[in-house]
mmCIF file of C-alpha atoms and ligand atoms in Angstrom:
data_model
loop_
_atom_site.group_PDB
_atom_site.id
_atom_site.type_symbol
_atom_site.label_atom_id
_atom_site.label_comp_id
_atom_site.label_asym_id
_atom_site.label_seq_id
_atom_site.Cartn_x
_atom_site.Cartn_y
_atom_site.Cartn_z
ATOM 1 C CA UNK A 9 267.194 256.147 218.529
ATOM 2 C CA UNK A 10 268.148 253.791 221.913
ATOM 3 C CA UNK A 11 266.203 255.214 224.201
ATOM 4 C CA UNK A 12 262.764 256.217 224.638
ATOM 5 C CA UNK A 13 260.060 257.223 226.566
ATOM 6 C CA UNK A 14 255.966 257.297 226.268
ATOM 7 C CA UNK A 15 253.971 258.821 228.462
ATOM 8 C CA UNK A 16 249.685 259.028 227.837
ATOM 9 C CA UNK A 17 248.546 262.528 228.930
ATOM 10 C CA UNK A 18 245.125 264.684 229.276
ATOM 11 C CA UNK A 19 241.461 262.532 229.545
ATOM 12 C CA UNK A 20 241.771 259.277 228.807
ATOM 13 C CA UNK A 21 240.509 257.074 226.438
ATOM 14 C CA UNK A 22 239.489 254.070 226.146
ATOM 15 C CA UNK A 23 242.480 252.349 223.705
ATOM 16 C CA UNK A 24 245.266 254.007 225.406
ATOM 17 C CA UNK A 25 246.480 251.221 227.079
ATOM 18 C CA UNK A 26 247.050 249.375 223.619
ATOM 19 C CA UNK A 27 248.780 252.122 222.624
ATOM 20 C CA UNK A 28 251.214 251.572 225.201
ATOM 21 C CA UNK A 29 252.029 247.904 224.616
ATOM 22 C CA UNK A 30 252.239 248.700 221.154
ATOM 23 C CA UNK A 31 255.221 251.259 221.358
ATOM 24 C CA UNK A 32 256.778 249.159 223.915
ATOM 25 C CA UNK A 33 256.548 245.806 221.986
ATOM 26 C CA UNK A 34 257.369 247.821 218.747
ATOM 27 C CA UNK A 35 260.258 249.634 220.532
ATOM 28 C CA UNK A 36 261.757 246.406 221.628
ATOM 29 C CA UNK A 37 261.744 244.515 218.294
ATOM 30 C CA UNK A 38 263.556 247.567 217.215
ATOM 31 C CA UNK A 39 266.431 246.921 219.954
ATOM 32 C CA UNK A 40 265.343 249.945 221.924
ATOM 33 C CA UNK A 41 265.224 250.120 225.860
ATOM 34 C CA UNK A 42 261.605 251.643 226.762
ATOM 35 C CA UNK A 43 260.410 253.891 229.529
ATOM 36 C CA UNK A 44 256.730 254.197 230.661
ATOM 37 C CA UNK A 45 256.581 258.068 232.539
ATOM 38 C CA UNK A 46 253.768 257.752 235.037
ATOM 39 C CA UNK A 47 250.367 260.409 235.057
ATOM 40 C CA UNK A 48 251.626 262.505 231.435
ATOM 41 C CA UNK A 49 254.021 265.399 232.167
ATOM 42 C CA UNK A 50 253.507 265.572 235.589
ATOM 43 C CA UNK A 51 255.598 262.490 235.196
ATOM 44 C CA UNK A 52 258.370 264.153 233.178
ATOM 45 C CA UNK A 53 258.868 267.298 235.504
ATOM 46 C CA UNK A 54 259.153 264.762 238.434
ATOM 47 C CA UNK A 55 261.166 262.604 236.818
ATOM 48 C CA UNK A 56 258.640 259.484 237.607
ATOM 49 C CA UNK A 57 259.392 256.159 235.145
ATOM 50 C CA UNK A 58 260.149 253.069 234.874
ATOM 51 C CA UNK A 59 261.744 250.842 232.301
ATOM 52 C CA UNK A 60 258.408 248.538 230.322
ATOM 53 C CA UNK A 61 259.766 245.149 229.415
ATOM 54 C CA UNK A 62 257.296 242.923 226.732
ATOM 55 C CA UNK A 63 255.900 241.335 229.699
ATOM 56 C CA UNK A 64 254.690 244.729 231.762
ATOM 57 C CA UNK A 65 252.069 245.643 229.368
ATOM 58 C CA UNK A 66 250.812 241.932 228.931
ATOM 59 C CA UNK A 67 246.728 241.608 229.682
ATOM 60 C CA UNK A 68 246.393 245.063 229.252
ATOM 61 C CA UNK A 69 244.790 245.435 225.510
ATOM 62 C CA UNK A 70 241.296 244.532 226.857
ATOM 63 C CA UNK A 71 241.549 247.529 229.896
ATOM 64 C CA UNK A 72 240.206 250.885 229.479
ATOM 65 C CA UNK A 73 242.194 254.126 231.132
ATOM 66 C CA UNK A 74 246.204 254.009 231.061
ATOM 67 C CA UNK A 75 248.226 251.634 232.900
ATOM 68 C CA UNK A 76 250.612 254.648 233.277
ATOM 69 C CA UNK A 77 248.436 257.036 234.696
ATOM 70 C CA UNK A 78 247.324 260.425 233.374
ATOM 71 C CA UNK A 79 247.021 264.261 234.119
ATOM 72 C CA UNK A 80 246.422 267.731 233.224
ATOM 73 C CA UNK A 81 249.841 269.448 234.066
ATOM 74 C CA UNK A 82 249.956 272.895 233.994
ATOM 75 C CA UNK A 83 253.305 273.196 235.482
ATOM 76 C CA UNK A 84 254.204 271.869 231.792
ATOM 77 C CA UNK A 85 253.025 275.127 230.069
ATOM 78 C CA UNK A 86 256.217 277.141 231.329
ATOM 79 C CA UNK A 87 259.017 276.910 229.874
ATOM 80 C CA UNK A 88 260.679 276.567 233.363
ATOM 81 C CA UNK A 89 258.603 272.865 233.743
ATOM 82 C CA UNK A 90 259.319 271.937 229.784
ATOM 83 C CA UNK A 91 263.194 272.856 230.618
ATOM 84 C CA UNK A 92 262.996 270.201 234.187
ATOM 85 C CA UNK A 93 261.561 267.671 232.271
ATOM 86 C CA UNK A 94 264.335 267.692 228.910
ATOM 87 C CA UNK A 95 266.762 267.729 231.631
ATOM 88 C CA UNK A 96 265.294 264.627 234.060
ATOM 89 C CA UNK A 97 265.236 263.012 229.783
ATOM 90 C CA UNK A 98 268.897 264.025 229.333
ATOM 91 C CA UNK A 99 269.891 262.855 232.624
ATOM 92 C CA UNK A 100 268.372 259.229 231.919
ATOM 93 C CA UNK A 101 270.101 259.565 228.016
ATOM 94 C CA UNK A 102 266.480 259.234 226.564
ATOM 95 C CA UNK A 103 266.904 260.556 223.058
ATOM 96 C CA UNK A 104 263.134 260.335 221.988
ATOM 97 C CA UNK A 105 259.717 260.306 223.199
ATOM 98 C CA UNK A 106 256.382 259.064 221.957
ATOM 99 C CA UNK A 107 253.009 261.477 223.201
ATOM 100 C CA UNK A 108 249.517 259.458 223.246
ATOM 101 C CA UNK A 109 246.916 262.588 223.595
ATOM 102 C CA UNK A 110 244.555 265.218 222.632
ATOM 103 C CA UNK A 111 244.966 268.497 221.597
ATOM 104 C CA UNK A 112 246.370 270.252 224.714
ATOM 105 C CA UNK A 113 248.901 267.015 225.045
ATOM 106 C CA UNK A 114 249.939 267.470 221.395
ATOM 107 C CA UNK A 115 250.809 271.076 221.790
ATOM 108 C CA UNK A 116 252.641 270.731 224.556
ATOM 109 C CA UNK A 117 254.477 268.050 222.789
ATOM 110 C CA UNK A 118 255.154 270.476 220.148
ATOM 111 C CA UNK A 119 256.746 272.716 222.632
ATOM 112 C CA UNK A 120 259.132 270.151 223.783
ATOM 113 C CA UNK A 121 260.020 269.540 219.725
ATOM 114 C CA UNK A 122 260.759 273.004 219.419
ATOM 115 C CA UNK A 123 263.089 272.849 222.510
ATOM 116 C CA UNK A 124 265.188 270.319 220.430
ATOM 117 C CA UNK A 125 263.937 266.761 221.634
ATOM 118 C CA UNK A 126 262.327 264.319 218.822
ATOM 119 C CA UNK A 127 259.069 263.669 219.962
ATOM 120 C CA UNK A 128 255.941 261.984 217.779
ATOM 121 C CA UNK A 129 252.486 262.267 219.041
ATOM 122 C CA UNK A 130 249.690 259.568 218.938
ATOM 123 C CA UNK A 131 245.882 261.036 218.260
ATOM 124 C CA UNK A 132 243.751 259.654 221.089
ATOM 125 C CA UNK A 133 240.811 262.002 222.296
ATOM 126 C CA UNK A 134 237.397 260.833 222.988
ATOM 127 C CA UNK A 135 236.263 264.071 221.512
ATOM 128 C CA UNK A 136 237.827 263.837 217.821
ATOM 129 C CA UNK A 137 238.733 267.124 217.621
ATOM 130 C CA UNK A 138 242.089 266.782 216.750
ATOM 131 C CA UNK A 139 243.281 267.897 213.037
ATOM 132 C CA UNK A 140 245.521 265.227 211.694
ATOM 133 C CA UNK A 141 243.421 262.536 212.034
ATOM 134 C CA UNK A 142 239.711 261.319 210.567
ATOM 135 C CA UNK A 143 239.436 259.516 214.215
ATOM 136 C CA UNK A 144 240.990 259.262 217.100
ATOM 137 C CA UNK A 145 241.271 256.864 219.763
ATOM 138 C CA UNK A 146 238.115 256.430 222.048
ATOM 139 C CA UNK A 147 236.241 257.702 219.809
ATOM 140 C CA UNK A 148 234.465 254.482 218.644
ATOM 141 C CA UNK A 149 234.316 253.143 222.312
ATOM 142 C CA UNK A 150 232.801 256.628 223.872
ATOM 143 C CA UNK A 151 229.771 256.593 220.758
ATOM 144 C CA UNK A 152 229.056 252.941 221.888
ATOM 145 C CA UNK A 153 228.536 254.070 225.338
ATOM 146 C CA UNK A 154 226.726 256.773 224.624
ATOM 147 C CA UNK A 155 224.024 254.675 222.306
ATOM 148 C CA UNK A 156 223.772 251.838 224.668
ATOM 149 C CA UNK A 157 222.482 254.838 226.977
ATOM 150 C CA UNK A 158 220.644 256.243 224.309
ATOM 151 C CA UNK A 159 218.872 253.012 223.478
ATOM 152 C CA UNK A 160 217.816 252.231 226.840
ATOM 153 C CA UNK A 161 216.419 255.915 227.966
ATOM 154 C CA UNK A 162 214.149 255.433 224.537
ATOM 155 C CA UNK A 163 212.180 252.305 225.484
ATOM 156 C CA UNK A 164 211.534 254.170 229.088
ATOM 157 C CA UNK A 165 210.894 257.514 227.323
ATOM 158 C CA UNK A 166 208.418 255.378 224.724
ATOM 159 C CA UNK A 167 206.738 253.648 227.766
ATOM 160 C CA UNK A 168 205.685 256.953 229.447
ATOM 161 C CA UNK A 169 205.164 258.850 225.970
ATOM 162 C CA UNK A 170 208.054 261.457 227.612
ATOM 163 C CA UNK A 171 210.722 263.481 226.334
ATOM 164 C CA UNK A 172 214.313 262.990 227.076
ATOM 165 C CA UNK A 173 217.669 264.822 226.829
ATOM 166 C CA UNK A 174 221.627 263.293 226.899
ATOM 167 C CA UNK A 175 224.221 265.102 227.393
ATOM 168 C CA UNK A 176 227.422 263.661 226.097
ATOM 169 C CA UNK A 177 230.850 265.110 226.392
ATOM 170 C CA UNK A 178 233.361 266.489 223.721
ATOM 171 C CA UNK A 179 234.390 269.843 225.374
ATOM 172 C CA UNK A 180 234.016 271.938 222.884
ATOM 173 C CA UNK A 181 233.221 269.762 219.861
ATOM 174 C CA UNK A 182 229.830 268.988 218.711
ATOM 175 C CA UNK A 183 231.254 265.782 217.176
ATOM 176 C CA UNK A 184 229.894 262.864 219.612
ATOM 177 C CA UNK A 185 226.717 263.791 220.067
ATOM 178 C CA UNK A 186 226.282 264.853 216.395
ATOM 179 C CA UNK A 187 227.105 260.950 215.717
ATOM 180 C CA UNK A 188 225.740 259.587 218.636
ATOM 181 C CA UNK A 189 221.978 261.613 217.394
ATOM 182 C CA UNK A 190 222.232 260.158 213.971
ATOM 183 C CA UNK A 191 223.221 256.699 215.068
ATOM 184 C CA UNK A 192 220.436 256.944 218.305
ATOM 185 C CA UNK A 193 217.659 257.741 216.183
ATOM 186 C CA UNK A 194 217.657 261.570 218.005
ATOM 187 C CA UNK A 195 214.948 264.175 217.339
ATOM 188 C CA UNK A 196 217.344 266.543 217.510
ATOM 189 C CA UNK A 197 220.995 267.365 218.206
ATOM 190 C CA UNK A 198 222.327 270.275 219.869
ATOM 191 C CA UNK A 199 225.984 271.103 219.398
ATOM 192 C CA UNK A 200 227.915 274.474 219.601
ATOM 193 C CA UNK A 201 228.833 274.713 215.980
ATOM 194 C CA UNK A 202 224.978 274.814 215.254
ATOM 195 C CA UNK A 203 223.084 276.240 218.205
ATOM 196 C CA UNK A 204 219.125 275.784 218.295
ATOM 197 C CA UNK A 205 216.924 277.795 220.576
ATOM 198 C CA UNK A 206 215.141 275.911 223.426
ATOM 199 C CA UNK A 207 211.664 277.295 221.790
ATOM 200 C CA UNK A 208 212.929 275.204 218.555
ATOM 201 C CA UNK A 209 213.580 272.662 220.408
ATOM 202 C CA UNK A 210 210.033 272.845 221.905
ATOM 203 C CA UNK A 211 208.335 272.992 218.485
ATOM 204 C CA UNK A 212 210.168 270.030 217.074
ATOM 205 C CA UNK A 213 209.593 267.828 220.240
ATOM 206 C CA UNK A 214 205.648 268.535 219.889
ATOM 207 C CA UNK A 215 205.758 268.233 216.005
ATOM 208 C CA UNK A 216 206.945 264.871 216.663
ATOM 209 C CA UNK A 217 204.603 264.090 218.465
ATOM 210 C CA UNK A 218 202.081 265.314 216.089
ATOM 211 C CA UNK A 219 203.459 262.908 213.497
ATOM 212 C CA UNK A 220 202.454 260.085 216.228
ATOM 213 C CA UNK A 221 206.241 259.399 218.098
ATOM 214 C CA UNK A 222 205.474 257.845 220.996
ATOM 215 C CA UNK A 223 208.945 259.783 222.283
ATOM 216 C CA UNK A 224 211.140 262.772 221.975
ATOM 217 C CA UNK A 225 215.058 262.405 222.076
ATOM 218 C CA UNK A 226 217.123 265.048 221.989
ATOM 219 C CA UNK A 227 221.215 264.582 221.911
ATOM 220 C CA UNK A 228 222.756 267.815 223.738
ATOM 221 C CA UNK A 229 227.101 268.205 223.423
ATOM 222 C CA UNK A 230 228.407 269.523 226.664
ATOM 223 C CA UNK A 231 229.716 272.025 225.111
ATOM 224 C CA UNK A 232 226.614 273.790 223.579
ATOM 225 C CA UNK A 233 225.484 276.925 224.935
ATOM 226 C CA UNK A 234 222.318 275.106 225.934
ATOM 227 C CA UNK A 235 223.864 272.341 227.464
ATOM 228 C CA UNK A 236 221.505 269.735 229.374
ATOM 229 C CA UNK A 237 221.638 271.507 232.929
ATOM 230 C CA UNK A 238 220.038 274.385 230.702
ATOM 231 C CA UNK A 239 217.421 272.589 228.300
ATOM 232 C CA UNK A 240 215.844 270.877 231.915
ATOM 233 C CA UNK A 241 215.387 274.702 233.483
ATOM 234 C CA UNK A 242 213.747 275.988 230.342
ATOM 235 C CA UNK A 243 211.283 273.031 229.849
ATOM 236 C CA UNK A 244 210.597 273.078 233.963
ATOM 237 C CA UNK A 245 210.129 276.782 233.777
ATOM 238 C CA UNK A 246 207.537 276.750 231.102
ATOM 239 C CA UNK A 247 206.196 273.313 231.739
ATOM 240 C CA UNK A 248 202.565 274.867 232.124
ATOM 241 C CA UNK A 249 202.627 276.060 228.861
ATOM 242 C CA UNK A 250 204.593 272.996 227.299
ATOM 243 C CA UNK A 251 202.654 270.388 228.565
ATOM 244 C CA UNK A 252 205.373 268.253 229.643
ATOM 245 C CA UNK A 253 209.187 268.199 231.243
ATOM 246 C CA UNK A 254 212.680 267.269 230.080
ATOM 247 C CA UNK A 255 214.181 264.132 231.167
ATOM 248 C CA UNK A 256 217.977 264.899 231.281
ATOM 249 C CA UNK A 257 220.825 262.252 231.518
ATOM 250 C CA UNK A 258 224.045 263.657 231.797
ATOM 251 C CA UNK A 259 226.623 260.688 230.679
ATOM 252 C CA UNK A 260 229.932 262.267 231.538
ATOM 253 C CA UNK A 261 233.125 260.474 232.657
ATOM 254 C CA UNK A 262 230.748 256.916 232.044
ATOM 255 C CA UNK A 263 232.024 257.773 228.487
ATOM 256 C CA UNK A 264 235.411 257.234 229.180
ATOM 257 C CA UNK A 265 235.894 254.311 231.146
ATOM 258 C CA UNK A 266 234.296 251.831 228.634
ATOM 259 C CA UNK A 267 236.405 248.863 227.667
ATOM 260 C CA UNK A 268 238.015 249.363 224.159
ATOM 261 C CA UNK A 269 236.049 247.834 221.175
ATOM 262 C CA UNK A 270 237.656 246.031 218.521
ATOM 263 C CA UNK A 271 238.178 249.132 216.534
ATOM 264 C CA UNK A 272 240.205 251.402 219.552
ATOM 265 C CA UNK A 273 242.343 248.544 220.399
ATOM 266 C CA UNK A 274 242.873 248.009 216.121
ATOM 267 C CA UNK A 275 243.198 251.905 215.518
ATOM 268 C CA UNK A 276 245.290 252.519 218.961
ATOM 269 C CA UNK A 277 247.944 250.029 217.960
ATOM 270 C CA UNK A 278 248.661 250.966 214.592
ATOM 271 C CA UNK A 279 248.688 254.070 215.248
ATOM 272 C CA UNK A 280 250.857 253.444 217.750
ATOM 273 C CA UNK A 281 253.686 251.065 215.978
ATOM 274 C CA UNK A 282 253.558 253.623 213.486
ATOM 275 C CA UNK A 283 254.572 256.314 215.846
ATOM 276 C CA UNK A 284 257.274 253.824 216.803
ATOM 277 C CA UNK A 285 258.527 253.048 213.735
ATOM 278 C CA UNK A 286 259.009 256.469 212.396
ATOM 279 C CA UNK A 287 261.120 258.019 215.847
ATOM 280 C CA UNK A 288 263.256 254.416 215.527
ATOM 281 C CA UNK A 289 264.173 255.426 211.801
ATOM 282 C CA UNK A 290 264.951 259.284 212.649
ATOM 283 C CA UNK A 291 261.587 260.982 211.551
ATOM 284 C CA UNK A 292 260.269 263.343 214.735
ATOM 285 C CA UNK A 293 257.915 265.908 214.927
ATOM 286 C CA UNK A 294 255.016 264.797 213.420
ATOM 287 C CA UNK A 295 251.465 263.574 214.719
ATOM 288 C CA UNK A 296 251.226 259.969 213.663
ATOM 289 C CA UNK A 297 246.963 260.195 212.983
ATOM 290 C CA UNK A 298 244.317 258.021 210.875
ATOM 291 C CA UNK A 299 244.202 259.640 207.576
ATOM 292 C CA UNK A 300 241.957 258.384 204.673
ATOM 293 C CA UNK A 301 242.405 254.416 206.096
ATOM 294 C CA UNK A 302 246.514 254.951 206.856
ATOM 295 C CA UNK A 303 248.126 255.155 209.539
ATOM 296 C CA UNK A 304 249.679 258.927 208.580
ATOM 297 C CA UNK A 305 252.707 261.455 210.028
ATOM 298 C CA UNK A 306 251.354 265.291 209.733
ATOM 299 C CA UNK A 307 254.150 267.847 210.974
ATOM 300 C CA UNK A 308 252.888 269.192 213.925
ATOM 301 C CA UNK A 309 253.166 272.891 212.412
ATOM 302 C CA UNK A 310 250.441 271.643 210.704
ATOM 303 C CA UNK A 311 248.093 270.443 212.869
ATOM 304 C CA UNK A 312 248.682 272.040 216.317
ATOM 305 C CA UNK A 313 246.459 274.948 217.524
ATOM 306 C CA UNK A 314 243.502 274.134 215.028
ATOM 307 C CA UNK A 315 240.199 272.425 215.695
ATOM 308 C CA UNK A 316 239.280 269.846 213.185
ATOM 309 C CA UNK A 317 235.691 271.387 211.822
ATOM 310 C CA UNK A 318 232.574 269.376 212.193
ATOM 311 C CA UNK A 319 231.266 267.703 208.800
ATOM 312 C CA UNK A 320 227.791 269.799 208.616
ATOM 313 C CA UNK A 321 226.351 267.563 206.431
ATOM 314 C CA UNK A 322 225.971 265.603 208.491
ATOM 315 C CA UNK A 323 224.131 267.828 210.569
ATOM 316 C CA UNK A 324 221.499 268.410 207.655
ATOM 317 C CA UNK A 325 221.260 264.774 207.011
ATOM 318 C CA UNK A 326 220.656 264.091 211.382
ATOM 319 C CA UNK A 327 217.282 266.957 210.797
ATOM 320 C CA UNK A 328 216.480 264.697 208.001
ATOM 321 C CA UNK A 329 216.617 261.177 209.174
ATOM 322 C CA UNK A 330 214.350 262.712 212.187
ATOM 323 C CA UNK A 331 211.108 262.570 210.080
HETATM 324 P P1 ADP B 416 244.011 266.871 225.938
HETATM 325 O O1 ADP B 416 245.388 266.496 225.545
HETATM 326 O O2 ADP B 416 243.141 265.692 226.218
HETATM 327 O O3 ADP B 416 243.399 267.884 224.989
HETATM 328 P P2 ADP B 416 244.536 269.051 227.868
HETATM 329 O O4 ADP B 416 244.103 270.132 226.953
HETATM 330 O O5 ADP B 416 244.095 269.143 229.287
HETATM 331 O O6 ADP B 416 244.095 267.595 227.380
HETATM 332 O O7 ADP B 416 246.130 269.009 227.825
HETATM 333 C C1 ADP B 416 246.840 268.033 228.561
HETATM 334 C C2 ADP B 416 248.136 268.621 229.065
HETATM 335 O O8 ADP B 416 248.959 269.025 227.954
HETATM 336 C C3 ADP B 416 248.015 269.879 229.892
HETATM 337 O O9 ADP B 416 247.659 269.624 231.232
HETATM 338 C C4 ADP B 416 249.434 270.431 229.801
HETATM 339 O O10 ADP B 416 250.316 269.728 230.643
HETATM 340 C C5 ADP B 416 249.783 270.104 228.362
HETATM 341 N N1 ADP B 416 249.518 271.287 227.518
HETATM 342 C C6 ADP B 416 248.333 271.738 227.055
HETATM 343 N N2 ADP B 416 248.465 272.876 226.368
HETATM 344 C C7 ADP B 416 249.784 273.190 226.393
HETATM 345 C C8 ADP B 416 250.575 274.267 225.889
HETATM 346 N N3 ADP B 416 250.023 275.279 225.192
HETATM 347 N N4 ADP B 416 251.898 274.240 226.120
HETATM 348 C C9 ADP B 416 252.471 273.243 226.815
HETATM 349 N N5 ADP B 416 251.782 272.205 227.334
HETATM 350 C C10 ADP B 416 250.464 272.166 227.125
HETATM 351 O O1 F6P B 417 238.965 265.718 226.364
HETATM 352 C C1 F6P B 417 238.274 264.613 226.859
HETATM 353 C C2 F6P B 417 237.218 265.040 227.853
HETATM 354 O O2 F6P B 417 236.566 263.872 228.316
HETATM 355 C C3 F6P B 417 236.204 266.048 227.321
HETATM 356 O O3 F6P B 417 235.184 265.432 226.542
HETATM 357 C C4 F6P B 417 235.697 266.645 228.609
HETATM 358 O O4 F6P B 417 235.169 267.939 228.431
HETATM 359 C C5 F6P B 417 236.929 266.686 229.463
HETATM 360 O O5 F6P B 417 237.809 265.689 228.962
HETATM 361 C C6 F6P B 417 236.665 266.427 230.935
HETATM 362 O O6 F6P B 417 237.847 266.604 231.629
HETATM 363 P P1 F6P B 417 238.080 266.083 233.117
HETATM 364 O O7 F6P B 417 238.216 264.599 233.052
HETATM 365 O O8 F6P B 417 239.335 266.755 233.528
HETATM 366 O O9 F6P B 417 236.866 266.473 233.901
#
């Protein structure tokens, strides 16, 4: 392996951009030339990169985002766009490339695998929803933001004696705001693997306040059913009855612009010279993830298509801990 590229594709997260420095700084002590592809696949269809020396991705550890840019492509999802971009690799005789992504990223990654290139993928997702790996990079940075939010909109919401909803993101996975409502100190969590009724929600907001809470927190996942936009139309709509509104903060993109903590930027770049490592000494097709405290190849067979499930303990233990 001579020649390859890496490319950072789908939402970004905050650790991407050590990522990058660590394939390219990796790469080099390996003798490899390196190519950074600009906005994901988009990138790769359009045949947009440029060779990263050591020095290009110096200063960049500390920054959130990408330094290369990223996208949704959809362009990549036909074979016509995979076959454009193998060829724009062939033409440039890059023999291997190096994915940092979610799910969506890592599948299409698979697809170009399958087409015959050697490809390894890097698990970054603020959402953690990828199988292959107990974390994934942003994760740690997005929770942060989320409970420095959290934090604040309790001393307002303990001030006024009010109740208060935050919506975090994770598309379809319950998984930040599950963590974010144990670590915040929620009264409740609402996430699509466990839907709970507004009316629930109304009882356990005025039990708490029964048991003397001075506030009511609820942690809502964008992705739940009764996502934030929802929860504040139910409690205005029956605030008569209730006795009192819903406060809701939606955090969205905020999430992912945060600058990496020590753990993204540690996680990102092992993960990353991993990745490296194994396409330099012939091993391709695998998802280079954060298994059981090691930095861990899964074939992608293995891990693409599936969702990894939610820990519902955890979900008990957050009802608990709300006493
Ligand atoms: P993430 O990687 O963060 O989950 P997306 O799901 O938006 O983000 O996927 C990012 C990109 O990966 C898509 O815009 C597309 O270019 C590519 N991709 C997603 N799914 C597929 C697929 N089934 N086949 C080929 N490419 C895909
Ligand atoms: O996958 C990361 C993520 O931030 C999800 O949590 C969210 O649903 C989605 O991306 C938002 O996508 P976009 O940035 O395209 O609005």
């Amino acid at each position: 392996m001579k020649r390859i590229a890496v490319l950072t594709s789908g939402g970004d997260a905050p650790g991407m951009n050590a990522a990058i420095r660590a394939v390219v700084r990796t790469g080099l002590d390996y003798g490899c030339t390196i190519f950074g592809v600009h906005d994901g696949y988009r990138g790769l269809i359009d045949d947009d990169m440029q060779e990263l020396g050591a020095r290009d991705v110096g200063g960049i550890i500390q920054q959130g985002g990408t330094m290369l840019g990223s996208a949704r492509c959809p362009q990549f999802k036909t074979e016509e766009g995979r076959r454009q971009a193998l060829d724009n690799l062939g033409k440039r005789g890059i023999d291997g490339l190096i994915v940092i992504g979610g799910n969506g990223s890592q599948t299409g990654a698979y697809e170009l695998n399958k087409l015959g290139l050697p490809v390894v993928g890097v698990a970054s997702t603020i959402d953690n929803d990828l199988a292959g790996s107990d974390i994934t990079i942003g994760v740690d940075t997005a929770l942060n933001i989320a409970l420095e939010a959290i934090d604040r909109l309790k001393v307002t919401a303990s001030s006024h004696r009010r109740a208060f909803a935050v919506e975090v993101m994770g598309r379809d996975s319950g998984y930040l705001a599950l963590m974010a409502g144990i670590a915040g100190g929620a009264e409740a969590v609402v996430i699509p693997e466990a839907e709970i009724a507004p009316e629930r929600l109304e009882t356990i907001l005025n039990e708490a306040y029964e048991r003397g809470k001075k506030h009511g927190l609820i942690v809502v996942a964008e992705g739940a059913k009764n996502n934030g936009e929802k929860l504040k139309e139910y409690f205005h709509a029956h605030k008569d009855r209730i006795g009192f509104e819903l406060r809701v903060t939606i955090l969205g993109h905020v999430q992912r612009g945060g600058t990496p903590g020590a753990f993204d930027r540690l996680l990102a770049t092992r993960l990353a010279a991993k990745a490296t490592r194994t396409l330099c000494e012939g091993q391709s097709g695998v998802l280079i993830g954060w298994l059981k405290g090691v930095a861990t190849p899964t074939p992608y067979p293995e891990i693409v298509g599936k969702h990894k499930p939610l820990d519902m303990d955890l979900f008990q233990l957050a009802d608990v801990l709300a006493q």
